[in-house]
GROMACS .gro file of C-alpha atoms in nm:
model
  270
    1MET     CA    1   1.768   1.306  -0.300
    2THR     CA    2   1.579   1.583  -0.122
    3GLY     CA    3   1.214   1.685  -0.129
    4LEU     CA    4   0.912   1.568   0.063
    5PRO     CA    5   0.617   1.363  -0.063
    6GLN     CA    6   0.270   1.513  -0.066
    7THR     CA    7  -0.015   1.397   0.154
    8GLY     CA    8  -0.272   1.212  -0.055
    9ILE     CA    9  -0.437   0.881  -0.142
   10TYR     CA   10  -0.282   0.611  -0.358
   11CYS     CA   11  -0.539   0.400  -0.543
   12GLY     CA   12  -0.411   0.081  -0.700
   13THR     CA   13  -0.358  -0.292  -0.661
   14VAL     CA   14  -0.193  -0.524  -0.410
   15ARG     CA   15  -0.043  -0.838  -0.563
   16HIS     CA   16   0.099  -1.150  -0.401
   17PHE     CA   17   0.287  -1.427  -0.582
   18ARG     CA   18   0.392  -1.747  -0.404
   19LEU     CA   19   0.659  -1.930  -0.603
   20LYS     CA   20   0.702  -2.251  -0.399
   21PRO     CA   21   0.634  -2.520  -0.292
   22VAL     CA   22   0.309  -2.449  -0.478
   23ARG     CA   23   0.238  -2.153  -0.702
   24HIS     CA   24  -0.035  -1.915  -0.593
   25LYS     CA   25  -0.126  -1.558  -0.679
   26LEU     CA   26  -0.381  -1.300  -0.579
   27SER     CA   27  -0.458  -0.937  -0.648
   28TYR     CA   28  -0.693  -0.688  -0.481
   29LYS     CA   29  -0.791  -0.331  -0.554
   30VAL     CA   30  -0.704  -0.113  -0.254
   31TYR     CA   31  -0.614   0.241  -0.155
   32SER     CA   32  -0.367   0.372   0.100
   33LEU     CA   33  -0.337   0.707   0.273
   34LEU     CA   34  -0.006   0.889   0.274
   35LEU     CA   35  -0.016   1.132   0.568
   36ASN     CA   36   0.233   1.379   0.708
   37LEU     CA   37   0.197   1.327   1.083
   38ASP     CA   38   0.240   1.702   1.131
   39GLU     CA   39  -0.066   1.765   0.910
   40LEU     CA   40  -0.314   1.531   1.076
   41GLU     CA   41  -0.486   1.802   1.277
   42SER     CA   42  -0.531   2.026   0.973
   43ALA     CA   43  -0.672   1.733   0.773
   44HIS     CA   44  -0.915   1.665   1.058
   45ASP     CA   45  -1.027   2.029   1.056
   46ARG     CA   46  -1.068   2.076   0.681
   47LEU     CA   47  -1.224   1.742   0.579
   48ARG     CA   48  -1.583   1.641   0.636
   49HIS     CA   49  -1.529   1.267   0.584
   50PHE     CA   50  -1.199   1.224   0.770
   51SER     CA   51  -1.130   1.252   1.142
   52GLN     CA   52  -0.836   1.203   1.372
   53GLY     CA   53  -0.911   1.003   1.683
   54ARG     CA   54  -1.287   0.978   1.643
   55PHE     CA   55  -1.546   0.792   1.435
   56ASN     CA   56  -1.611   0.904   1.078
   57LEU     CA   57  -1.647   0.759   0.730
   58PHE     CA   58  -1.265   0.753   0.732
   59SER     CA   59  -1.051   0.802   1.040
   60PHE     CA   60  -0.697   0.776   1.171
   61HIS     CA   61  -0.618   0.658   1.523
   62ASP     CA   62  -0.268   0.661   1.667
   63ARG     CA   63  -0.321   0.336   1.855
   64ASP     CA   64  -0.369   0.143   1.529
   65HIS     CA   65  -0.001   0.189   1.444
   66PHE     CA   66   0.199   0.128   1.760
   67PRO     CA   67   0.399  -0.198   1.759
   68GLY     CA   68   0.247  -0.339   2.077
   69ALA     CA   69  -0.015  -0.273   2.340
   70GLY     CA   70   0.089   0.007   2.571
   71ASP     CA   71   0.408   0.096   2.382
   72GLY     CA   72   0.419   0.472   2.345
   73HIS     CA   73   0.046   0.532   2.388
   74ASP     CA   74   0.110   0.796   2.651
   75VAL     CA   75   0.319   1.013   2.417
   76GLY     CA   76   0.135   0.981   2.086
   77LEU     CA   77   0.242   0.823   1.760
   78ARG     CA   78   0.455   1.108   1.627
   79GLN     CA   79   0.656   1.137   1.948
   80TRP     CA   80   0.693   0.759   1.972
   81VAL     CA   81   0.846   0.747   1.622
   82ARG     CA   82   1.085   1.030   1.707
   83THR     CA   83   1.187   0.862   2.032
   84THR     CA   84   1.243   0.532   1.851
   85LEU     CA   85   1.459   0.704   1.589
   86ALA     CA   86   1.661   0.884   1.854
   87GLY     CA   87   1.716   0.558   2.041
   88ALA     CA   88   1.864   0.411   1.723
   89GLY     CA   89   2.092   0.711   1.674
   90VAL     CA   90   1.901   0.842   1.372
   91ASP     CA   91   1.859   1.214   1.301
   92ASN     CA   92   1.490   1.276   1.372
   93ASP     CA   93   1.431   1.647   1.320
   94GLY     CA   94   1.236   1.629   0.994
   95ALA     CA   95   0.895   1.526   0.867
   96ILE     CA   96   0.743   1.182   0.924
   97PHE     CA   97   0.498   1.037   0.672
   98ILE     CA   98   0.286   0.726   0.722
   99LEU     CA   99   0.156   0.500   0.443
  100CYS     CA  100  -0.138   0.300   0.575
  101TYR     CA  101  -0.499   0.194   0.536
  102PRO     CA  102  -0.742   0.424   0.717
  103ARG     CA  103  -1.023   0.310   0.939
  104VAL     CA  104  -1.339   0.277   0.730
  105LEU     CA  105  -1.654   0.313   0.939
  106GLY     CA  106  -1.440   0.251   1.246
  107TYR     CA  107  -1.250  -0.059   1.130
  108ALA     CA  108  -0.897  -0.105   0.996
  109PHE     CA  109  -0.640  -0.380   0.961
  110ASN     CA  110  -0.292  -0.297   0.831
  111PRO     CA  111  -0.073  -0.599   0.747
  112ILE     CA  112   0.212  -0.351   0.704
  113THR     CA  113   0.246   0.021   0.768
  114VAL     CA  114   0.544   0.219   0.636
  115PHE     CA  115   0.682   0.529   0.808
  116TYR     CA  116   0.903   0.752   0.592
  117CYS     CA  117   1.136   0.952   0.818
  118PHE     CA  118   1.321   1.261   0.690
  119ASP     CA  119   1.579   1.499   0.831
  120ARG     CA  120   1.549   1.877   0.831
  121ALA     CA  121   1.712   1.892   0.486
  122GLU     CA  122   1.425   1.673   0.353
  123ARG     CA  123   1.648   1.371   0.300
  124PRO     CA  124   1.516   1.024   0.392
  125VAL     CA  125   1.705   0.896   0.696
  126ALA     CA  126   1.510   0.583   0.793
  127LEU     CA  127   1.213   0.365   0.710
  128LEU     CA  128   1.006   0.205   0.984
  129TYR     CA  129   0.802  -0.099   0.884
  130ALA     CA  130   0.521  -0.184   1.129
  131VAL     CA  131   0.395  -0.539   1.068
  132ARG     CA  132   0.079  -0.691   1.207
  133ASN     CA  133  -0.060  -1.045   1.191
  134THR     CA  134  -0.415  -1.175   1.219
  135PHE     CA  135  -0.340  -1.329   1.560
  136GLY     CA  136  -0.318  -0.988   1.729
  137GLY     CA  137   0.061  -0.959   1.725
  138ARG     CA  138   0.265  -0.660   1.606
  139HIS     CA  139   0.630  -0.590   1.545
  140SER     CA  140   0.833  -0.317   1.375
  141TYR     CA  141   1.161  -0.305   1.183
  142LEU     CA  142   1.356   0.023   1.186
  143ILE     CA  143   1.613   0.041   0.906
  144PRO     CA  144   1.822   0.356   0.860
  145VAL     CA  145   1.876   0.468   0.502
  146ASP     CA  146   2.233   0.382   0.412
  147GLY     CA  147   2.388   0.661   0.208
  148PRO     CA  148   2.240   0.907  -0.044
  149THR     CA  149   1.932   0.822  -0.246
  150ARG     CA  150   1.824   0.902  -0.601
  151GLY     CA  151   1.478   1.017  -0.696
  152ASP     CA  152   1.451   0.763  -0.979
  153GLN     CA  153   1.565   0.468  -0.767
  154PRO     CA  154   1.384   0.293  -0.479
  155ILE     CA  155   1.543   0.251  -0.139
  156VAL     CA  156   1.639  -0.117  -0.106
  157GLN     CA  157   1.673  -0.261   0.244
  158TYR     CA  158   1.703  -0.605   0.402
  159THR     CA  159   1.622  -0.759   0.737
  160ASN     CA  160   1.596  -1.108   0.879
  161LYS     CA  161   1.244  -1.207   0.975
  162LYS     CA  162   1.184  -1.175   1.352
  163PHE     CA  163   0.804  -1.193   1.375
  164HIS     CA  164   0.553  -1.464   1.285
  165VAL     CA  165   0.313  -1.339   1.018
  166SER     CA  166   0.176  -1.612   0.791
  167PRO     CA  167   0.114  -1.968   0.919
  168PHE     CA  168   0.234  -2.088   0.577
  169VAL     CA  169   0.581  -1.931   0.600
  170ASP     CA  170   0.870  -2.043   0.821
  171MET     CA  171   1.061  -1.801   1.041
  172ALA     CA  172   1.403  -1.848   0.877
  173MET     CA  173   1.342  -1.587   0.607
  174THR     CA  174   1.490  -1.260   0.482
  175TYR     CA  175   1.283  -0.960   0.375
  176ARG     CA  176   1.392  -0.743   0.084
  177PHE     CA  177   1.210  -0.408   0.081
  178SER     CA  178   1.213  -0.196  -0.235
  179VAL     CA  179   1.052   0.134  -0.140
  180PRO     CA  180   1.056   0.451  -0.353
  181ILE     CA  181   0.990   0.793  -0.209
  182PRO     CA  182   0.619   0.847  -0.292
  183ASP     CA  183   0.550   1.054  -0.602
  184GLN     CA  184   0.266   1.066  -0.853
  185ARG     CA  185   0.311   0.689  -0.888
  186LEU     CA  186   0.408   0.453  -0.606
  187ASN     CA  187   0.545   0.102  -0.664
  188LEU     CA  188   0.644  -0.067  -0.340
  189ALA     CA  189   0.768  -0.428  -0.335
  190ILE     CA  190   0.861  -0.683  -0.068
  191GLN     CA  191   1.042  -1.008  -0.144
  192VAL     CA  192   1.054  -1.294   0.107
  193ASP     CA  193   1.363  -1.512   0.060
  194ASP     CA  194   1.412  -1.856   0.219
  195GLY     CA  195   1.786  -1.880   0.149
  196ASP     CA  196   1.738  -2.071  -0.176
  197GLY     CA  197   1.579  -1.781  -0.360
  198PRO     CA  198   1.251  -1.591  -0.346
  199LEU     CA  199   0.951  -1.759  -0.186
  200LEU     CA  200   0.700  -1.473  -0.197
  201LEU     CA  201   0.673  -1.152  -0.398
  202THR     CA  202   0.437  -0.883  -0.274
  203SER     CA  203   0.377  -0.543  -0.427
  204PHE     CA  204   0.153  -0.240  -0.416
  205GLY     CA  205   0.125  -0.010  -0.715
  206GLY     CA  206  -0.097   0.296  -0.708
  207ASP     CA  207  -0.152   0.646  -0.842
  208TRP     CA  208  -0.161   0.958  -0.625
  209HIS     CA  209  -0.484   1.153  -0.571
  210PRO     CA  210  -0.536   1.459  -0.350
  211LEU     CA  211  -0.673   1.404  -0.001
  212ASN     CA  212  -1.008   1.580  -0.021
  213ASP     CA  213  -1.370   1.490   0.044
  214GLN     CA  214  -1.439   1.418  -0.322
  215THR     CA  215  -1.159   1.159  -0.337
  216LEU     CA  216  -1.270   1.006  -0.008
  217ARG     CA  217  -1.627   0.966  -0.131
  218ARG     CA  218  -1.507   0.812  -0.456
  219CYS     CA  219  -1.286   0.564  -0.268
  220PHE     CA  220  -1.568   0.468  -0.033
  221TRP     CA  221  -1.808   0.382  -0.314
  222ARG     CA  222  -1.548   0.229  -0.545
  223TYR     CA  223  -1.393   0.011  -0.270
  224PRO     CA  224  -1.678  -0.043  -0.020
  225LEU     CA  225  -1.568  -0.167   0.324
  226MET     CA  226  -1.216  -0.216   0.192
  227THR     CA  227  -1.045  -0.273   0.527
  228ALA     CA  228  -1.290  -0.550   0.621
  229LYS     CA  229  -1.232  -0.709   0.280
  230VAL     CA  230  -0.857  -0.715   0.350
  231VAL     CA  231  -0.908  -0.945   0.648
  232ALA     CA  232  -1.170  -1.156   0.467
  233GLY     CA  233  -0.932  -1.191   0.172
  234ILE     CA  234  -0.646  -1.307   0.396
  235HIS     CA  235  -0.860  -1.588   0.538
  236TRP     CA  236  -1.007  -1.685   0.200
  237GLU     CA  237  -0.660  -1.713   0.045
  238ALA     CA  238  -0.551  -1.924   0.345
  239VAL     CA  239  -0.830  -2.170   0.269
  240LYS     CA  240  -0.715  -2.196  -0.092
  241LEU     CA  241  -0.355  -2.261   0.017
  242VAL     CA  242  -0.469  -2.544   0.244
  243LEU     CA  243  -0.663  -2.693  -0.047
  244LYS     CA  244  -0.343  -2.677  -0.253
  245GLY     CA  245  -0.169  -2.892   0.008
  246LEU     CA  246   0.015  -2.643   0.231
  247ARG     CA  247   0.017  -2.713   0.601
  248LEU     CA  248   0.019  -2.470   0.891
  249ARG     CA  249   0.352  -2.392   1.059
  250ALA     CA  250   0.393  -2.292   1.421
  251GLY     CA  251   0.549  -1.952   1.475
  252ASP     CA  252   0.799  -1.836   1.736
  253PRO     CA  253   0.675  -1.621   2.025
  254ASP     CA  254   0.663  -1.249   1.950
  255PRO     CA  255   0.995  -1.072   2.014
  256VAL     CA  256   1.034  -0.916   2.357
  257ASN     CA  257   1.152  -0.590   2.202
  258PRO     CA  258   0.867  -0.444   1.992
  259VAL     CA  259   1.114  -0.285   1.747
  260THR     CA  260   1.403  -0.454   1.569
  261VAL     CA  261   1.669  -0.198   1.474
  262VAL     CA  262   1.866  -0.312   1.172
  263ARG     CA  263   2.211  -0.156   1.130
  264PRO     CA  264   2.384  -0.220   0.905
  265PRO     CA  265   2.133  -0.405   0.685
  266PRO     CA  266   2.235  -0.770   0.639
  267ALA     CA  267   2.342  -0.880   0.293
  268PRO     CA  268   2.080  -1.065   0.086
  269SER     CA  269   2.085  -1.443   0.087
  270ALA     CA  270   2.279  -1.607  -0.194
   0.00000   0.00000   0.00000
């Protein structure tokens, strides 16, 4: 597959399904920005309600998306991604897109950020998943795209869990990412497997809208203070899980290396 996505806003729904040891589900209306890192300055210049690196109704700050404090801050986000790709032996001469929540009135929390990395021929060469927990920790998984891709099929990738995220999930897990190249409709899914089958199913489905001031205003009023609600929702759902009988689990220390490079992807658990 060749061809680049288009910068825009995906408005839709995040869904979580826990299958065991108790069943639990949630869904929230959210929106995510899809930004070409090479177009951030032009978006800053042409939009009234969006800024790069400074306060606005919506804003984007490089430091929100690095894997750890101090890692790459001196070179900027775009250069850090390229350096990380090069260090993993991945062709890094094409566009880089980021799928993330923006800052809203100066605040953002991204449980997961996805970087789509392309070569000069506009083929996807790697996906970089930047994960953050509510305890202040961050970690990233870089997974090269293995072989050619098809426009009607998502990219499916696997990695063993290396970073403590939820206090209700053990560390001995495998992630299965199912990530299509963004189009007019985006359906992204993550499955968490404990070795005996799926434990958690998470998805985001949304429709593309152009990144302009009209769309930004509509998102602000339709989803007021969305990024703050993300964090409030995480803690509210945690309370409900405790009431259902789940107990907190201690996590391992954060990995020393802020990026786990996965090559080749491990096979899924049986």
